[in-house]
Each structure stands twice: as C-alpha cells, then as structure tokens.
Tab-separated table of C-alpha atoms and ligand atoms in Angstrom:
chain	number	residue	atom	x	y	z
Q	221	MET	CA	-6.179	4.991	3.532
Q	222	ILE	CA	-3.732	3.580	6.031
Q	223	ILE	CA	-4.245	4.820	9.563
Q	224	LYS	CA	-1.256	6.136	11.493
Q	225	PRO	CA	0.391	3.448	13.642
Q	226	ARG	CA	-0.188	5.440	16.847
Q	227	ILE	CA	-3.931	4.949	16.395
Q	228	TYR	CA	-3.372	1.206	16.554
Q	229	LYS	CA	-1.438	1.694	19.787
Q	230	ARG	CA	-4.361	3.620	21.176
Q	231	ALA	CA	-6.644	0.774	20.119
Q	232	VAL	CA	-4.473	-1.669	22.070
Q	233	LEU	CA	-4.727	0.554	25.154
Q	234	GLN	CA	-8.499	0.634	24.727
Q	235	THR	CA	-8.471	-3.160	24.532
Q	236	MET	CA	-6.541	-3.362	27.793
Q	237	PHE	CA	-9.060	-1.010	29.355
Q	238	PHE	CA	-11.857	-3.127	27.941
Q	239	ILE	CA	-10.434	-6.303	29.444
Q	240	ALA	CA	-9.783	-4.557	32.771
Q	241	THR	CA	-13.382	-3.380	32.951
Q	242	ALA	CA	-14.930	-6.584	31.600
Q	243	VAL	CA	-16.783	-7.095	34.883
Q	244	ALA	CA	-18.650	-3.858	34.260
Q	245	LEU	CA	-19.450	-4.931	30.690
Q	246	PRO	CA	-23.267	-5.139	30.909
Q	247	ALA	CA	-23.515	-1.525	32.038
Q	248	PHE	CA	-21.024	-0.458	29.362
Q	249	ALA	CA	-22.908	-2.284	26.613
Q	250	GLN	CA	-26.211	-0.814	27.739
Q	251	GLN	CA	-24.780	2.676	27.680
Q	252	LYS	CA	-23.486	2.083	24.167
Q	253	SER	CA	-26.835	0.914	22.809
Q	254	GLU	CA	-28.421	4.112	24.114
Q	255	ASP	CA	-26.129	6.218	21.953
Q	256	PRO	CA	-28.662	8.113	19.799
Q	257	LEU	CA	-26.157	8.305	16.925
Q	258	LEU	CA	-26.147	4.500	16.727
Q	259	LYS	CA	-29.883	4.556	15.999
Q	260	ILE	CA	-29.424	6.434	12.718
Q	261	TYR	CA	-29.558	4.251	9.615
Q	262	ARG	CA	-26.466	5.159	7.558
Q	263	GLY	CA	-27.514	4.343	4.018
Q	264	SER	CA	-26.086	5.763	0.813
Q	265	ALA	CA	-26.436	9.498	0.294
Q	266	GLU	CA	-29.570	10.473	-1.585
Q	267	LYS	CA	-28.772	11.512	-5.130
Q	268	ILE	CA	-30.685	14.668	-6.021
Q	269	ASN	CA	-28.042	16.199	-8.256
Q	270	ASP	CA	-24.997	14.612	-9.913
Q	271	LEU	CA	-21.566	16.169	-10.209
Q	272	ILE	CA	-20.263	16.122	-13.805
Q	273	HIS	CA	-17.173	18.333	-13.887
Q	274	THR	CA	-15.326	20.442	-11.314
Q	275	LYS	CA	-13.033	23.248	-12.425
Q	276	LEU	CA	-11.034	25.109	-9.788
Q	277	ASP	CA	-8.748	28.099	-9.912
Q	278	VAL	CA	-6.989	28.548	-6.559
Q	279	LYS	CA	-4.261	30.599	-4.947
Q	280	PHE	CA	-2.939	30.572	-1.412
Q	281	ASP	CA	-2.442	33.169	1.324
Q	282	TYR	CA	0.361	31.679	3.435
Q	283	LYS	CA	0.093	34.427	6.074
Q	284	LYS	CA	-3.608	33.981	6.717
Q	285	ARG	CA	-3.729	30.253	5.804
Q	286	TYR	CA	-6.477	30.981	3.308
Q	287	LEU	CA	-7.280	29.591	-0.111
Q	288	TYR	CA	-8.842	32.028	-2.578
Q	289	GLY	CA	-10.904	29.944	-4.942
Q	290	LYS	CA	-12.994	30.264	-8.039
Q	291	GLU	CA	-15.034	27.255	-8.989
Q	292	TRP	CA	-17.058	26.265	-12.040
Q	293	VAL	CA	-18.975	23.143	-11.138
Q	294	THR	CA	-21.086	21.414	-13.782
Q	295	ILE	CA	-24.076	19.524	-12.463
Q	296	LYS	CA	-27.290	17.870	-13.591
Q	297	PRO	CA	-30.367	16.657	-11.710
Q	298	HIS	CA	-29.962	12.946	-10.942
Q	299	ILE	CA	-33.420	11.872	-12.185
Q	300	TYR	CA	-36.195	14.204	-10.994
Q	301	ALA	CA	-36.378	17.772	-12.282
Q	302	THR	CA	-35.308	20.301	-9.659
Q	303	ASP	CA	-34.743	24.024	-9.164
Q	304	SER	CA	-32.421	23.672	-6.199
Q	305	LEU	CA	-28.917	22.516	-5.403
Q	306	ARG	CA	-27.163	21.823	-2.103
Q	307	LEU	CA	-23.369	21.807	-1.943
Q	308	ASP	CA	-21.172	20.947	1.026
Q	309	ALA	CA	-18.900	23.913	1.796
Q	310	LYS	CA	-17.253	23.978	5.220
Q	311	GLY	CA	-16.228	27.184	6.973
Q	312	MET	CA	-15.912	29.379	3.892
Q	313	ASP	CA	-16.588	32.958	2.962
Q	314	ILE	CA	-18.884	32.832	-0.052
Q	315	LYS	CA	-18.635	35.919	-2.249
Q	316	THR	CA	-20.549	35.033	-5.408
Q	317	VAL	CA	-22.863	32.239	-6.479
Q	318	ALA	CA	-24.032	32.454	-10.095
Q	319	VAL	CA	-25.185	30.307	-12.970
Q	320	VAL	CA	-23.093	30.599	-16.125
Q	321	ARG	CA	-25.260	31.311	-19.129
Q	322	ASN	CA	-23.799	32.183	-22.570
Q	323	GLY	CA	-20.515	33.039	-20.896
Q	324	ARG	CA	-22.161	35.412	-18.402
Q	325	ASN	CA	-22.582	34.964	-14.659
Q	326	ILE	CA	-26.177	35.401	-13.527
Q	327	PRO	CA	-26.256	35.765	-9.714
Q	328	LEU	CA	-28.378	33.272	-7.789
Q	329	LYS	CA	-30.069	33.410	-4.398
Q	330	TYR	CA	-28.539	31.169	-1.738
Q	331	THR	CA	-28.360	30.559	1.970
Q	332	TYR	CA	-25.232	29.398	3.751
Q	333	ASP	CA	-24.959	27.945	7.274
Q	334	ASN	CA	-21.159	27.472	7.318
Q	335	LEU	CA	-21.494	23.784	6.408
Q	336	SER	CA	-23.631	23.721	3.295
Q	337	LEU	CA	-24.720	26.041	0.557
Q	338	ALA	CA	-28.402	25.896	-0.472
Q	339	ILE	CA	-28.765	27.411	-3.932
Q	340	LYS	CA	-31.993	28.422	-5.648
Q	341	LEU	CA	-31.457	27.863	-9.370
Q	342	ASP	CA	-32.752	30.247	-12.038
Q	343	LYS	CA	-35.241	27.639	-13.318
Q	344	VAL	CA	-36.301	24.028	-13.056
Q	345	TYR	CA	-33.694	21.772	-14.666
Q	346	GLN	CA	-34.414	18.361	-16.194
Q	347	SER	CA	-32.091	15.392	-15.677
Q	348	THR	CA	-31.050	15.741	-19.331
Q	349	GLU	CA	-29.775	19.319	-18.770
Q	350	ASN	CA	-26.297	20.180	-17.489
Q	351	TYR	CA	-25.687	23.557	-15.915
Q	352	THR	CA	-22.581	25.256	-14.554
Q	353	ILE	CA	-22.476	27.125	-11.259
Q	354	TYR	CA	-19.753	29.688	-10.616
Q	355	ILE	CA	-18.657	30.269	-7.015
Q	356	ASP	CA	-16.137	32.810	-5.767
Q	357	TYR	CA	-15.056	31.820	-2.233
Q	358	THR	CA	-12.379	31.854	0.433
Q	359	ALA	CA	-11.556	28.638	2.282
Q	360	LYS	CA	-10.284	29.176	5.847
Q	361	PRO	CA	-9.324	25.689	7.047
Q	362	ASP	CA	-7.492	26.874	10.177
Q	363	GLU	CA	-10.610	28.690	11.374
Q	364	LEU	CA	-12.922	25.779	10.658
Q	365	LYS	CA	-15.124	24.974	13.633
Q	366	LEU	CA	-18.086	22.701	14.138
Q	367	GLU	CA	-21.266	24.456	15.212
Q	368	ALA	CA	-20.698	23.235	18.759
Q	369	GLY	CA	-17.417	25.146	18.698
Q	370	ALA	CA	-15.160	22.103	18.740
Q	371	ALA	CA	-12.292	22.567	16.333
Q	372	ILE	CA	-12.185	19.668	13.912
Q	373	THR	CA	-8.466	19.977	13.369
Q	374	ASP	CA	-8.179	16.462	11.953
Q	375	ALA	CA	-10.681	17.222	9.235
Q	376	LYS	CA	-9.694	20.634	7.931
Q	377	GLY	CA	-8.996	19.281	4.453
Q	378	LEU	CA	-6.248	21.768	3.590
Q	379	TYR	CA	-3.029	21.986	5.611
Q	380	PHE	CA	-0.426	24.734	5.658
Q	381	ILE	CA	2.888	23.384	7.032
Q	382	ASN	CA	5.306	25.946	8.465
Q	383	PRO	CA	3.714	28.681	6.308
Q	384	ASP	CA	5.627	31.533	8.013
Q	385	SER	CA	8.946	29.640	7.942
Q	386	THR	CA	9.156	30.076	11.725
Q	387	GLU	CA	10.402	26.516	12.297
Q	388	LYS	CA	13.998	26.394	11.191
Q	389	GLY	CA	14.954	23.537	8.910
Q	390	LYS	CA	11.346	22.563	8.298
Q	391	PRO	CA	10.051	22.853	4.736
Q	392	VAL	CA	7.085	25.030	3.776
Q	393	GLN	CA	4.352	22.823	2.341
Q	394	ILE	CA	0.680	22.762	1.474
Q	395	TRP	CA	-1.200	19.485	1.115
Q	396	THR	CA	-4.772	18.238	1.331
Q	397	GLN	CA	-6.580	15.283	2.911
Q	398	GLY	CA	-10.070	14.644	1.518
Q	399	GLU	CA	-11.143	11.424	3.210
Q	400	LEU	CA	-13.614	11.248	4.829
Q	401	GLU	CA	-15.584	14.360	3.857
Q	402	SER	CA	-13.038	17.166	4.056
Q	403	SER	CA	-12.562	18.117	0.417
Q	404	SER	CA	-15.577	20.360	0.981
Q	405	ALA	CA	-13.361	22.384	3.322
Q	406	TRP	CA	-11.435	23.615	0.270
Q	407	PHE	CA	-14.013	23.572	-2.537
Q	408	PRO	CA	-17.830	23.455	-2.557
Q	409	THR	CA	-18.968	20.023	-3.765
Q	410	ILE	CA	-21.357	17.162	-3.108
Q	411	ASP	CA	-18.935	15.530	-0.696
Q	412	ARG	CA	-20.222	11.975	-0.923
Q	413	THR	CA	-18.534	8.772	-2.035
Q	414	ASN	CA	-21.377	7.985	-4.460
Q	415	GLN	CA	-20.608	11.078	-6.559
Q	416	LYS	CA	-17.970	11.113	-9.289
Q	417	THR	CA	-16.648	14.008	-11.329
Q	418	THR	CA	-13.870	14.815	-13.754
Q	419	ASP	CA	-11.789	17.818	-12.728
Q	420	GLU	CA	-9.370	20.526	-13.628
Q	421	ILE	CA	-7.352	22.365	-10.977
Q	422	SER	CA	-5.266	25.482	-11.631
Q	423	MET	CA	-2.944	26.348	-8.747
Q	424	THR	CA	-1.080	29.652	-8.604
Q	425	VAL	CA	1.988	29.237	-6.394
Q	426	PRO	CA	5.395	30.863	-5.761
Q	427	ALA	CA	7.454	29.915	-8.832
Q	428	LYS	CA	10.109	28.153	-6.704
Q	429	TYR	CA	7.652	25.431	-5.684
Q	430	VAL	CA	6.511	22.221	-7.331
Q	431	THR	CA	2.815	21.244	-7.468
Q	432	LEU	CA	1.033	17.916	-7.668
Q	433	SER	CA	-2.611	17.063	-8.268
Q	434	ASN	CA	-4.783	14.382	-9.866
Q	435	GLY	CA	-4.340	13.491	-13.527
Q	436	ARG	CA	-1.976	15.133	-15.990
Q	437	LEU	CA	-0.100	18.409	-15.805
Q	438	ALA	CA	-1.785	20.150	-18.755
Q	439	SER	CA	0.040	23.497	-18.605
Q	440	GLN	CA	2.455	25.692	-16.665
Q	441	LYS	CA	2.427	29.447	-17.026
Q	442	LYS	CA	4.888	31.920	-15.474
Q	443	ASN	CA	3.262	35.079	-14.136
Q	444	ALA	CA	4.803	38.569	-13.911
Q	445	ASP	CA	4.497	38.657	-10.090
Q	446	GLY	CA	6.930	35.776	-9.469
Q	447	THR	CA	4.228	33.127	-9.314
Q	448	ARG	CA	3.448	30.248	-11.649
Q	449	THR	CA	0.091	28.728	-12.544
Q	450	ASP	CA	-0.006	24.938	-12.971
Q	451	THR	CA	-3.109	23.328	-14.426
Q	452	TRP	CA	-3.831	19.656	-13.699
Q	453	LYS	CA	-6.539	17.768	-15.584
Q	454	MET	CA	-8.279	14.612	-14.417
Q	455	GLU	CA	-10.166	13.233	-17.373
Q	456	LEU	CA	-11.784	10.178	-15.765
Q	457	PRO	CA	-14.407	10.729	-13.058
Q	458	HIS	CA	-13.541	10.109	-9.404
Q	459	SER	CA	-15.052	10.901	-6.023
Q	460	PRO	CA	-14.507	14.297	-4.372
Q	461	TYR	CA	-12.738	12.744	-1.355
Q	462	LEU	CA	-9.958	11.596	-3.738
Q	463	PHE	CA	-9.124	15.111	-4.965
Q	464	MET	CA	-5.680	16.307	-3.883
Q	465	MET	CA	-3.199	19.168	-4.092
Q	466	ALA	CA	0.351	19.457	-2.810
Q	467	VAL	CA	2.716	22.418	-3.063
Q	468	GLY	CA	6.311	22.701	-1.870
Q	469	ASP	CA	9.979	22.115	-2.483
Q	470	PHE	CA	10.016	18.544	-3.783
Q	471	LYS	CA	12.462	16.769	-6.057
Q	472	ILE	CA	10.768	14.588	-8.647
Q	473	TYR	CA	12.167	11.184	-9.566
Q	474	ARG	CA	10.589	9.961	-12.808
Q	475	ASP	CA	9.979	6.290	-13.456
Q	476	LYS	CA	7.762	4.361	-15.883
Q	477	TRP	CA	5.206	1.545	-16.037
Q	478	ARG	CA	4.530	0.456	-19.631
Q	479	ASP	CA	3.944	3.829	-21.359
Q	480	LYS	CA	2.687	5.656	-18.267
Q	481	GLU	CA	4.591	8.040	-16.043
Q	482	VAL	CA	5.292	6.902	-12.494
Q	483	SER	CA	6.879	9.540	-10.257
Q	484	TYR	CA	8.092	10.026	-6.689
Q	485	TYR	CA	8.066	13.464	-5.020
Q	486	LEU	CA	10.449	13.772	-2.090
Q	487	GLU	CA	12.033	16.478	0.000
Q	488	PRO	CA	15.487	17.228	-1.453
Q	489	ALA	CA	17.215	15.550	1.535
Q	490	TYR	CA	15.528	12.215	0.766
Q	491	ALA	CA	15.600	12.522	-3.036
Q	492	PRO	CA	18.783	10.393	-3.369
Q	493	TYR	CA	16.841	7.460	-1.872
Q	494	ALA	CA	13.770	7.773	-4.131
Q	495	LYS	CA	14.789	4.706	-6.081
Q	496	GLU	CA	15.356	2.550	-2.996
Q	497	ILE	CA	12.065	3.645	-1.407
Q	498	PHE	CA	9.698	3.513	-4.356
Q	499	SER	CA	11.203	1.875	-7.427
Q	500	PHE	CA	9.377	-1.449	-6.947
Q	501	THR	CA	6.134	0.439	-7.751
Q	502	PRO	CA	6.015	-0.383	-11.521
Q	503	GLU	CA	6.554	-4.069	-10.713
Q	504	VAL	CA	3.533	-3.969	-8.369
Q	505	MET	CA	1.459	-2.129	-11.007
Q	506	GLU	CA	2.243	-4.919	-13.461
Q	507	PHE	CA	1.388	-7.631	-10.905
Q	508	TYR	CA	-1.931	-6.074	-9.877
Q	509	SER	CA	-2.888	-5.290	-13.513
Q	510	LYS	CA	-2.357	-8.952	-14.434
Q	511	ILE	CA	-3.945	-10.540	-11.385
Q	512	LEU	CA	-7.029	-8.289	-11.556
Q	513	GLY	CA	-7.438	-8.576	-15.329
Q	514	VAL	CA	-7.855	-4.781	-15.458
Q	515	ASP	CA	-4.826	-2.692	-16.371
Q	516	TYR	CA	-3.967	0.236	-14.094
Q	517	PRO	CA	-6.798	2.521	-15.185
Q	518	TRP	CA	-5.368	6.033	-14.765
Q	519	ASN	CA	-2.979	8.105	-16.874
Q	520	LYS	CA	-0.133	8.393	-14.337
Q	521	TYR	CA	0.837	7.341	-10.834
Q	522	ALA	CA	2.622	9.709	-8.480
Q	523	GLN	CA	3.600	9.274	-4.831
Q	524	ILE	CA	4.527	12.173	-2.592
Q	525	VAL	CA	5.891	12.291	0.967
Q	526	VAL	CA	4.845	15.244	3.151
Q	527	ARG	CA	5.432	16.598	6.673
Q	528	ASP	CA	3.010	16.383	9.599
Q	529	TYR	CA	0.559	14.174	7.760
Q	530	VAL	CA	-2.575	13.462	9.813
Q	531	SER	CA	-2.839	9.782	8.913
Q	532	GLY	CA	-0.585	7.056	7.476
Q	533	ALA	CA	-1.119	7.418	3.721
Q	534	MET	CA	-3.932	8.299	1.319
Q	535	GLU	CA	-4.827	6.887	-2.092
Q	536	ASN	CA	-5.785	10.146	-3.868
Q	537	THR	CA	-6.496	9.207	-7.483
Q	538	THR	CA	-3.182	9.049	-9.413
Q	539	ALA	CA	-1.425	10.894	-6.577
Q	540	THR	CA	-0.924	8.925	-3.355
Q	541	LEU	CA	0.238	10.937	-0.377
Q	542	HIS	CA	2.473	9.328	2.257
Q	543	GLY	CA	3.464	10.402	5.730
Q	544	ALA	CA	7.187	10.712	6.464
Q	545	TYR	CA	7.374	7.152	7.888
Q	546	VAL	CA	7.912	5.793	4.367
Q	547	GLN	CA	11.210	7.622	3.964
Q	548	GLY	CA	14.565	6.214	4.887
Q	549	THR	CA	18.238	6.675	4.228
Q	550	ALA	CA	20.200	4.039	2.312
Q	551	ARG	CA	21.407	2.615	5.647
Q	552	GLU	CA	17.886	2.363	7.064
Q	553	LEU	CA	16.432	0.969	3.857
Q	554	ALA	CA	19.049	-1.773	3.714
Q	555	ASP	CA	17.396	-3.375	6.743
Q	556	ARG	CA	13.922	-3.241	5.262
Q	557	TYR	CA	12.147	-6.366	4.150
Q	558	TYR	CA	8.356	-6.403	3.847
Q	559	ASP	CA	7.754	-3.751	6.483
Q	560	LYS	CA	5.003	-1.236	7.176
Q	561	GLY	CA	6.406	1.202	4.604
Q	562	ARG	CA	6.393	-1.304	1.765
Q	563	SER	CA	3.033	-2.855	2.633
Q	564	THR	CA	1.534	0.641	2.700
Q	565	ILE	CA	2.950	1.457	-0.744
Q	566	VAL	CA	1.223	-1.622	-2.223
Q	567	HIS	CA	-1.962	-1.012	-0.187
Q	568	GLU	CA	-2.387	2.532	-1.553
Q	569	LEU	CA	-1.589	1.366	-5.076
Q	570	PHE	CA	-4.277	-1.342	-4.921
Q	571	HIS	CA	-6.767	1.368	-3.897
Q	572	GLN	CA	-6.303	2.879	-7.361
Q	573	TRP	CA	-8.556	-0.030	-8.453
Q	574	PHE	CA	-10.592	-0.728	-5.283
Q	575	GLY	CA	-11.507	2.648	-3.827
Q	576	ASP	CA	-10.738	4.954	-6.718
Q	577	TYR	CA	-11.869	3.131	-9.878
Q	578	VAL	CA	-14.699	1.348	-8.060
Q	579	THR	CA	-15.751	3.174	-4.913
Q	580	ALA	CA	-17.732	2.211	-1.816
Q	581	GLU	CA	-21.129	3.864	-2.245
Q	582	SER	CA	-21.211	4.822	1.438
Q	583	TRP	CA	-18.967	4.516	4.504
Q	584	SER	CA	-21.125	1.561	5.565
Q	585	ASN	CA	-19.688	-0.280	2.546
Q	586	LEU	CA	-16.090	0.663	3.287
Q	587	THR	CA	-15.140	-3.006	2.878
Q	588	VAL	CA	-15.086	-2.367	-0.911
Q	589	ASN	CA	-12.136	-0.045	-0.359
Q	590	GLU	CA	-10.299	-1.215	2.725
Q	591	SER	CA	-10.765	-4.996	2.846
Q	592	PHE	CA	-9.515	-5.299	-0.726
Q	593	ALA	CA	-6.544	-2.983	-0.128
Q	594	ASP	CA	-5.697	-4.900	3.044
Q	595	PHE	CA	-5.919	-8.226	1.179
Q	596	SER	CA	-3.638	-6.824	-1.552
Q	597	GLU	CA	-0.822	-6.554	1.023
Q	598	THR	CA	-0.937	-10.342	1.459
Q	599	LEU	CA	-1.082	-10.893	-2.317
Q	600	TRP	CA	2.083	-8.875	-2.878
Q	601	ALA	CA	3.907	-10.423	0.103
Q	602	GLU	CA	3.225	-13.879	-1.284
Q	603	HIS	CA	4.145	-12.963	-4.871
Q	604	LYS	CA	7.337	-11.094	-4.054
Q	605	TYR	CA	8.677	-12.770	-0.918
Q	606	GLY	CA	7.040	-16.193	-1.049
Q	607	GLN	CA	4.341	-18.222	0.674
Q	608	ASP	CA	5.847	-17.918	4.174
Q	609	THR	CA	5.894	-14.103	4.088
Q	610	GLY	CA	2.343	-14.054	2.717
Q	611	ASP	CA	1.186	-16.390	5.493
Q	612	GLU	CA	3.057	-14.362	8.116
Q	613	HIS	CA	1.402	-11.125	6.953
Q	614	ASN	CA	-1.980	-12.842	6.904
Q	615	ASN	CA	-1.500	-14.235	10.399
Q	616	GLU	CA	-0.348	-10.909	11.841
Q	617	ALA	CA	-3.502	-9.270	10.514
Q	618	LEU	CA	-5.639	-12.057	11.980
Q	619	GLU	CA	-3.980	-11.638	15.374
Q	620	THR	CA	-4.514	-7.867	15.277
Q	621	TYR	CA	-8.202	-8.474	14.638
Q	622	LEU	CA	-8.477	-11.023	17.452
Q	623	GLU	CA	-6.718	-8.740	19.950
Q	624	ASP	CA	-9.869	-6.670	20.412
Q	625	PRO	CA	-12.913	-8.714	21.489
Q	626	ALA	CA	-15.201	-5.828	20.496
Q	627	ASN	CA	-14.342	-6.544	16.840
Q	628	ALA	CA	-16.419	-9.724	16.932
Q	629	THR	CA	-19.544	-7.716	17.735
Q	630	LYS	CA	-19.407	-5.741	14.479
Q	631	ASP	CA	-20.667	-6.698	11.029
Q	632	LEU	CA	-18.366	-6.165	8.074
Q	633	VAL	CA	-21.012	-3.995	6.404
Q	634	ARG	CA	-22.611	-1.829	9.092
Q	635	PHE	CA	-25.468	0.604	8.659
Q	636	HIS	CA	-25.275	1.818	12.252
Q	637	TYR	CA	-22.199	3.510	13.622
Q	638	HIS	CA	-21.427	6.445	15.891
Q	639	ALA	CA	-19.232	8.362	13.430
Q	640	ALA	CA	-18.070	7.474	9.919
Q	641	GLN	CA	-14.438	7.308	11.003
Q	642	ASP	CA	-15.366	4.358	13.265
Q	643	MET	CA	-15.685	2.325	10.051
Q	644	PHE	CA	-11.896	2.588	9.607
Q	645	ASP	CA	-11.259	-0.243	12.037
Q	646	ASP	CA	-9.819	-3.750	12.194
Q	647	VAL	CA	-13.111	-5.170	10.921
Q	648	SER	CA	-13.118	-3.195	7.646
Q	649	TYR	CA	-9.378	-3.770	7.193
Q	650	LYS	CA	-8.094	-6.940	8.873
Q	651	LYS	CA	-11.232	-9.052	9.076
Q	652	GLY	CA	-12.337	-8.088	5.568
Q	653	GLY	CA	-8.881	-8.840	4.196
Q	654	ARG	CA	-8.912	-12.279	5.872
Q	655	ILE	CA	-12.388	-13.048	4.484
Q	656	LEU	CA	-11.118	-12.324	0.962
Q	657	ASN	CA	-8.110	-14.539	1.599
Q	658	MET	CA	-10.409	-17.315	2.855
Q	659	LEU	CA	-12.608	-16.948	-0.237
Q	660	ARG	CA	-9.578	-17.168	-2.503
Q	661	ASN	CA	-8.590	-20.462	-0.869
Q	662	TYR	CA	-12.142	-21.803	-0.704
Q	663	LEU	CA	-13.044	-21.004	-4.317
Q	664	THR	CA	-9.528	-21.581	-5.711
Q	665	PRO	CA	-7.637	-18.553	-7.085
Q	666	THR	CA	-8.824	-19.179	-10.672
Q	667	VAL	CA	-12.483	-18.932	-9.714
Q	668	PHE	CA	-11.907	-16.154	-7.155
Q	669	PHE	CA	-10.119	-13.792	-9.521
V	1608	ZN	ZN1	-6.626	1.928	2.709
C-alpha cells in the first residue's frame, strides 16, 4: 500500500509539534508507555482453522449501499481436530449459516456479535477433512460502527461512490479496500495475513458497467433484468486482505507482458492517456522478474483508477487500485519524470511478489511487504533513469525518515504497537527500504539477490 500524501503532511505537522514540545518530552514519553494497548504482544494470529477456498456470489443495492452476498467457504482444521469455527464478519445481517453436505445445506448453530461469527459445526473435524460452510448475508458498510459507536469510515471495506448520481459529472463506482482487516466487512472470512485462499467471485451488476476482480474473468452472463453476472477466478491462494472488486464505467486499455494480459482501467475521460500513464508496466514486470529470479507469478496484471480512494494505492493481487493522483492529461504527463505517480506504480507492482506472493505473517512483520516495495522504487529509478536518480530517490527517503526523531525509537519489526495502522510508517517503509539498499551494497548485488 502507498499512503495518501496528505498523511505525510500530517506527520510533518506532528513532527513540528513534537519539536515544539520537546521540553515536555519526559511527561509525554511516560504517558505513552502507560498506553495499555502498547502492552499487548502482537504476535501472529493463532491458526485454528485454515481457509482453503472462498466462493462468493454478490449483488449490490445502490440505494441502500448494501451488498447481498452468498458465500461458500471451504475450510479445514489447521492441526488439532475441532468442532468450531470463528469467522470475522463486520456489521452484517446474517441470514443463514449451514454446512454443505451432499449438495444440501444443513443449518448450524451460531452466535454473532457484529464483529465475528462463532459457528458450532455439525461434528468434530480432523485436519485432513475439508468442509464447506454456506452463509447468506447482507453487508452494510455505510452502517458499520465499532462497539463504542465510533464510525470506522476509513475501514468500511466496500465503498459506494455517488451511488444515487446526485453529484453531477461524478461517475458512479463501487470499489473495495481490504487492507488492513476490512475485507471482512464485505464477506465473512478469517481476516488475517497468515491465511491464504483461492477464490471465485461472481458479481451481478447493471449491464452498462465493467467489473474487475482478482484472477481471470471466467465467464460473463447477461440476465433478463438488464444485469450481467461476471465471474472472476483466482486460482492461486492469496490473503483475504488482497481480495478486491471494482464496478463502474471504465474503459479498458489492453497491453501484454510475455503471454500474460496487462490492462489499465480508466474513466473514459482519461482513457486516451492510458498508454502514457501506464504503458511502462510490462517493462517493469520484465525487470523485476529478472532481478528477483522469479517470474511475475500471477495470471494477469490489471491497474484501475477510482474516485475518492481512501489511501494512495493498493496492491490487490493481480488488480492494483490507484487513487486519482496517478492520472494526468498528455500535457501534465509530459512534465513527469520519476514522480510520485510512477514510483507508486512500480511500488504496487513489486508488492505482487513481496506482499502478495510472500506475505507478512502479521502486521508486526510488515517490513516483508513495505520495506521491499519501498526499496523497489529505488531499484527501478536506478535501472530506468540512472544512478543519480536512484541515489536521489534513496536520499529523499532517508531524509523523510530522519525528519521525525520518533522514528529512531521504533524497531523495524515491532510486537508492540497501539494500532496495526501505526505499522504503516516511515520505519516500515523508508528505514526498511534503506536497510535493504545498504545490504545490497554491503553484500554486493550478486550475493544480495
Ligand atoms: Zn506498499
């Protein structure tokens, strides 16, 4: 993920505040160490059950901002036999929970506290036995509230943009944002980075719209009521936070890397510039495949640009989602060199290896995702624009890290933090990226890679 630039600005303001109040530092530090949330050891999530396959059939209610979902999730006990299953499911109406046996749904007992679904299975399952749970549910992301009553608007997982067409000239879109643990706001799952599952998502949408999800578009079916059902299949396992859906009026520009499809989804107004914005993508895929010694591992690579995105960009497996910052007209793009837009495109692409193919087992280990993606920006700068541009990018990142003295107090891998999103900081990104760059120089590139 790349965090929105305005968050960095806020960080700078916090730094200024920090410097201004440096005299009061001992009291501030003491207060911080008393934060009870900092006392919690944030290890990897316990594995009781493993996700195997997730099949979803969803349709959208634009008026109510609801998702009507049917899910068939295949699971097995991780190692110990168990007769229970807990799924994360945020702010949903749960209508049916059943186990599928010989094609029939056998209802199961469950309790639901608006955040997680505790299911009593029909028997004790061994770790060698897969079973499939069927869930009929409604996701209501706009009504999602924490128990304390605070709306977690930045973590609602599923976003309806201008759903009533009340804002003139603004497109109607639906898109999702799974990281950190918000996919469970639109489908029940074990919403942890140390889970991986294959998936299949069928989306029924107004026929005039285009859809995008992970993996390949397996089928499209026109329905009598003016809708169309698109089914996307993801045949290699990935973590739930990397699931994605997007629906709207997008023009698709198709490109290619070796024999794989590379595509760019843009609003019609920006479609003429698709080539200028994104067409260096296959060249970067080739460079990263060679330098890593592992070819791009997925079956396609799509990039989509959406409205009102809540962060900078997100590396959903095979389907990166960008905020509108990446767009530009021919005139604007002519002035671009190795700017924020281009470094983000290569950053999200590198995540397809570090983040998506290999995944941090917990947020404490976020360095596996973000330090490597940050470092990849320097690699590409150096390869494409030369040593000076690589060094400049490296130095800018170092300076950003040094700007905030609080950064020096944090370990790269941290098992104590206030909230998981605190891990998405200049230590996980900038410091980690610089450490990798140092290691490359220290070991020599041959040994490092
Ligand atoms: Zn990232």
